[in-house]
Amino acid sequence: MSYVTVIESPCRGKMPVYEYWCDSCCRIVSSYQPGFSAPPPPCPRCDNSELKRIFSTFSVQKTHRDVYEDILSDRQLTDGMMRNDPRALAEWNRRMNSGDKSPPEYEEITDRMGRGEWPVAQIEQKKKESFGQGATKSESR
């Protein structure tokens, strides 16, 4: 199944965007076409008239509500979170992050929790260091 983007064109109404591969210049060409059976256009870069239609890539973005519903419907995950299982919390964090780039410190902590570690002491120490509060109680004894 090919995914086709439909764009509203003021002069022509709704028109789908198809993608083609140009063997001559090795590029993907996107083109507005009046229908699926329309002949491929020439390549706008090299004027090659033998473009091959390809499947367009696409992604479906979930809303925050969809992510929450997925998490709440995952009985194993919610049970793990209720037991304070660090692996469950790491999985929850991954699902909530949904593709956003995280800082390396966050990734490190999430990875450790995914292995079953509970790095609370290390997190507290890093917070104290970053706010300049010095040594922990265990270091001052």
PDB file of C-alpha atoms in Angstrom:
ATOM      1  CA  MET A   1       0.000   0.000   0.000  1.00  0.00           C
ATOM      2  CA  SER A   2       1.372   3.404  -0.945  1.00  0.00           C
ATOM      3  CA  TYR A   3       0.762   6.436   1.207  1.00  0.00           C
ATOM      4  CA  VAL A   4      -0.237   9.505  -0.751  1.00  0.00           C
ATOM      5  CA  THR A   5      -0.260  13.032   0.622  1.00  0.00           C
ATOM      6  CA  VAL A   6      -3.188  15.124  -0.530  1.00  0.00           C
ATOM      7  CA  ILE A   7      -2.511  18.846  -0.769  1.00  0.00           C
ATOM      8  CA  GLU A   8      -5.116  21.513  -1.383  1.00  0.00           C
ATOM      9  CA  SER A   9      -4.135  23.450  -4.483  1.00  0.00           C
ATOM     10  CA  PRO A  10      -5.964  26.778  -4.956  1.00  0.00           C
ATOM     11  CA  CYS A  11      -6.053  26.439  -8.732  1.00  0.00           C
ATOM     12  CA  ARG A  12      -6.678  22.696  -9.123  1.00  0.00           C
ATOM     13  CA  GLY A  13      -8.423  21.525  -5.958  1.00  0.00           C
ATOM     14  CA  LYS A  14      -7.113  18.456  -4.112  1.00  0.00           C
ATOM     15  CA  MET A  15      -4.071  16.821  -5.678  1.00  0.00           C
ATOM     16  CA  PRO A  16      -2.033  13.883  -4.358  1.00  0.00           C
ATOM     17  CA  VAL A  17       1.757  13.998  -4.098  1.00  0.00           C
ATOM     18  CA  TYR A  18       3.545  10.966  -5.546  1.00  0.00           C
ATOM     19  CA  GLU A  19       7.214  10.141  -5.223  1.00  0.00           C
ATOM     20  CA  TYR A  20       9.428   8.856  -8.012  1.00  0.00           C
ATOM     21  CA  TRP A  21      13.020   7.640  -8.281  1.00  0.00           C
ATOM     22  CA  CYS A  22      15.280   9.076 -10.955  1.00  0.00           C
ATOM     23  CA  ASP A  23      17.992   6.581 -11.989  1.00  0.00           C
ATOM     24  CA  SER A  24      19.818   9.276 -13.907  1.00  0.00           C
ATOM     25  CA  CYS A  25      20.556  11.643 -10.994  1.00  0.00           C
ATOM     26  CA  CYS A  26      19.814   9.174  -8.131  1.00  0.00           C
ATOM     27  CA  ARG A  27      17.237  11.377  -6.415  1.00  0.00           C
ATOM     28  CA  ILE A  28      13.691  11.111  -5.145  1.00  0.00           C
ATOM     29  CA  VAL A  29      11.293  13.402  -6.964  1.00  0.00           C
ATOM     30  CA  SER A  30       7.961  14.473  -5.432  1.00  0.00           C
ATOM     31  CA  SER A  31       5.260  15.545  -7.841  1.00  0.00           C
ATOM     32  CA  TYR A  32       1.629  16.684  -7.684  1.00  0.00           C
ATOM     33  CA  GLN A  33      -0.364  14.386  -9.957  1.00  0.00           C
ATOM     34  CA  PRO A  34      -4.046  14.583 -10.892  1.00  0.00           C
ATOM     35  CA  GLY A  35      -4.460  10.837 -10.359  1.00  0.00           C
ATOM     36  CA  PHE A  36      -2.757   7.489  -9.893  1.00  0.00           C
ATOM     37  CA  SER A  37      -2.774   6.659 -13.610  1.00  0.00           C
ATOM     38  CA  ALA A  38      -1.170   9.932 -14.738  1.00  0.00           C
ATOM     39  CA  PRO A  39       2.196   9.421 -16.462  1.00  0.00           C
ATOM     40  CA  PRO A  40       5.261  10.321 -14.401  1.00  0.00           C
ATOM     41  CA  PRO A  41       6.629  13.806 -14.932  1.00  0.00           C
ATOM     42  CA  PRO A  42      10.183  14.413 -16.135  1.00  0.00           C
ATOM     43  CA  CYS A  43      12.849  14.853 -13.472  1.00  0.00           C
ATOM     44  CA  PRO A  44      13.083  18.570 -12.637  1.00  0.00           C
ATOM     45  CA  ARG A  45      16.840  18.247 -12.115  1.00  0.00           C
ATOM     46  CA  CYS A  46      18.060  16.254 -15.140  1.00  0.00           C
ATOM     47  CA  ASP A  47      14.933  16.070 -17.344  1.00  0.00           C
ATOM     48  CA  ASN A  48      14.942  12.245 -17.346  1.00  0.00           C
ATOM     49  CA  SER A  49      11.508  11.085 -18.519  1.00  0.00           C
ATOM     50  CA  GLU A  50      11.745   7.516 -17.162  1.00  0.00           C
ATOM     51  CA  LEU A  51      11.023   7.971 -13.465  1.00  0.00           C
ATOM     52  CA  LYS A  52       9.918   4.982 -11.374  1.00  0.00           C
ATOM     53  CA  ARG A  53       7.106   5.417  -8.861  1.00  0.00           C
ATOM     54  CA  ILE A  54       8.171   4.456  -5.329  1.00  0.00           C
ATOM     55  CA  PHE A  55       6.368   3.977  -2.036  1.00  0.00           C
ATOM     56  CA  SER A  56       6.384   7.119   0.055  1.00  0.00           C
ATOM     57  CA  THR A  57       7.585   6.899   3.631  1.00  0.00           C
ATOM     58  CA  PHE A  58       5.410   8.220   6.417  1.00  0.00           C
ATOM     59  CA  SER A  59       4.956   8.079  10.146  1.00  0.00           C
ATOM     60  CA  VAL A  60       1.963   8.221  12.417  1.00  0.00           C
ATOM     61  CA  GLN A  61       2.388  10.385  15.473  1.00  0.00           C
ATOM     62  CA  LYS A  62       0.507   9.386  18.613  1.00  0.00           C
ATOM     63  CA  THR A  63      -1.057  12.024  20.808  1.00  0.00           C
ATOM     64  CA  HIS A  64      -0.164  12.172  24.509  1.00  0.00           C
ATOM     65  CA  ARG A  65      -3.606  10.765  25.235  1.00  0.00           C
ATOM     66  CA  ASP A  66      -2.926   7.759  22.948  1.00  0.00           C
ATOM     67  CA  VAL A  67       0.386   7.131  24.721  1.00  0.00           C
ATOM     68  CA  TYR A  68      -1.282   7.304  28.157  1.00  0.00           C
ATOM     69  CA  GLU A  69      -4.038   4.933  27.017  1.00  0.00           C
ATOM     70  CA  ASP A  70      -1.435   2.476  25.689  1.00  0.00           C
ATOM     71  CA  ILE A  71       0.437   2.598  28.990  1.00  0.00           C
ATOM     72  CA  LEU A  72      -2.703   2.187  31.091  1.00  0.00           C
ATOM     73  CA  SER A  73      -3.884  -0.740  28.967  1.00  0.00           C
ATOM     74  CA  ASP A  74      -0.526  -2.519  29.472  1.00  0.00           C
ATOM     75  CA  ARG A  75      -1.285  -4.472  32.645  1.00  0.00           C
ATOM     76  CA  GLN A  76       2.277  -5.731  33.083  1.00  0.00           C
ATOM     77  CA  LEU A  77       3.686  -2.198  32.850  1.00  0.00           C
ATOM     78  CA  THR A  78       1.175  -0.677  35.275  1.00  0.00           C
ATOM     79  CA  ASP A  79       1.698  -3.546  37.757  1.00  0.00           C
ATOM     80  CA  GLY A  80       5.457  -2.981  37.570  1.00  0.00           C
ATOM     81  CA  MET A  81       5.040   0.738  38.161  1.00  0.00           C
ATOM     82  CA  MET A  82       2.822   0.059  41.188  1.00  0.00           C
ATOM     83  CA  ARG A  83       5.630  -2.163  42.599  1.00  0.00           C
ATOM     84  CA  ASN A  84       8.214   0.609  41.941  1.00  0.00           C
ATOM     85  CA  ASP A  85      10.048  -1.649  39.483  1.00  0.00           C
ATOM     86  CA  PRO A  86      12.773   0.480  37.850  1.00  0.00           C
ATOM     87  CA  ARG A  87      12.412  -1.488  34.587  1.00  0.00           C
ATOM     88  CA  ALA A  88       8.741  -0.486  34.366  1.00  0.00           C
ATOM     89  CA  LEU A  89       9.558   3.159  35.051  1.00  0.00           C
ATOM     90  CA  ALA A  90      12.287   3.066  32.372  1.00  0.00           C
ATOM     91  CA  GLU A  91       9.784   1.635  29.877  1.00  0.00           C
ATOM     92  CA  TRP A  92       7.244   4.315  30.824  1.00  0.00           C
ATOM     93  CA  ASN A  93       9.917   6.993  30.259  1.00  0.00           C
ATOM     94  CA  ARG A  94      10.770   5.564  26.828  1.00  0.00           C
ATOM     95  CA  ARG A  95       7.136   5.523  25.782  1.00  0.00           C
ATOM     96  CA  MET A  96       6.503   9.055  27.020  1.00  0.00           C
ATOM     97  CA  ASN A  97       9.653  10.335  25.326  1.00  0.00           C
ATOM     98  CA  SER A  98       8.346   9.114  21.934  1.00  0.00           C
ATOM     99  CA  GLY A  99      11.306  10.029  19.765  1.00  0.00           C
ATOM    100  CA  ASP A 100      12.425  13.264  21.395  1.00  0.00           C
ATOM    101  CA  LYS A 101      16.173  13.571  21.906  1.00  0.00           C
ATOM    102  CA  SER A 102      17.124  13.240  25.579  1.00  0.00           C
ATOM    103  CA  PRO A 103      20.279  14.464  27.329  1.00  0.00           C
ATOM    104  CA  PRO A 104      22.983  11.792  27.842  1.00  0.00           C
ATOM    105  CA  GLU A 105      22.486  11.818  31.635  1.00  0.00           C
ATOM    106  CA  TYR A 106      18.806  10.993  31.197  1.00  0.00           C
ATOM    107  CA  GLU A 107      19.643   8.181  28.751  1.00  0.00           C
ATOM    108  CA  GLU A 108      22.215   6.753  31.191  1.00  0.00           C
ATOM    109  CA  ILE A 109      19.740   6.709  34.079  1.00  0.00           C
ATOM    110  CA  THR A 110      16.964   5.231  31.920  1.00  0.00           C
ATOM    111  CA  ASP A 111      19.329   2.510  30.652  1.00  0.00           C
ATOM    112  CA  ARG A 112      20.380   1.642  34.205  1.00  0.00           C
ATOM    113  CA  MET A 113      16.755   1.463  35.316  1.00  0.00           C
ATOM    114  CA  GLY A 114      16.023  -0.743  32.306  1.00  0.00           C
ATOM    115  CA  ARG A 115      18.632  -3.174  33.683  1.00  0.00           C
ATOM    116  CA  GLY A 116      16.784  -3.229  37.020  1.00  0.00           C
ATOM    117  CA  GLU A 117      19.009  -0.773  38.910  1.00  0.00           C
ATOM    118  CA  TRP A 118      17.492   1.934  41.071  1.00  0.00           C
ATOM    119  CA  PRO A 119      20.035   4.811  40.835  1.00  0.00           C
ATOM    120  CA  VAL A 120      18.328   7.133  43.347  1.00  0.00           C
ATOM    121  CA  ALA A 121      21.513   7.797  45.362  1.00  0.00           C
ATOM    122  CA  GLN A 122      23.437   8.722  42.210  1.00  0.00           C
ATOM    123  CA  ILE A 123      20.640  11.019  41.059  1.00  0.00           C
ATOM    124  CA  GLU A 124      20.558  12.793  44.426  1.00  0.00           C
ATOM    125  CA  GLN A 125      24.359  13.179  44.389  1.00  0.00           C
ATOM    126  CA  LYS A 126      24.291  14.682  40.880  1.00  0.00           C
ATOM    127  CA  LYS A 127      21.578  17.129  41.955  1.00  0.00           C
ATOM    128  CA  LYS A 128      23.664  18.235  44.937  1.00  0.00           C
ATOM    129  CA  GLU A 129      26.784  18.604  42.783  1.00  0.00           C
ATOM    130  CA  SER A 130      24.961  20.625  40.159  1.00  0.00           C
ATOM    131  CA  PHE A 131      23.525  22.970  42.806  1.00  0.00           C
ATOM    132  CA  GLY A 132      26.883  23.259  44.632  1.00  0.00           C
ATOM    133  CA  GLN A 133      25.775  21.675  47.902  1.00  0.00           C
ATOM    134  CA  GLY A 134      28.991  19.656  48.301  1.00  0.00           C
ATOM    135  CA  ALA A 135      29.377  16.286  49.982  1.00  0.00           C
ATOM    136  CA  THR A 136      26.625  13.882  50.914  1.00  0.00           C
ATOM    137  CA  LYS A 137      25.979  12.701  54.503  1.00  0.00           C
ATOM    138  CA  SER A 138      27.892   9.458  53.870  1.00  0.00           C
ATOM    139  CA  GLU A 139      30.965  11.403  52.698  1.00  0.00           C
ATOM    140  CA  SER A 140      30.985  13.743  55.714  1.00  0.00           C
ATOM    141  CA  ARG A 141      31.087  10.914  58.309  1.00  0.00           C
TER     142      ARG A 141
END
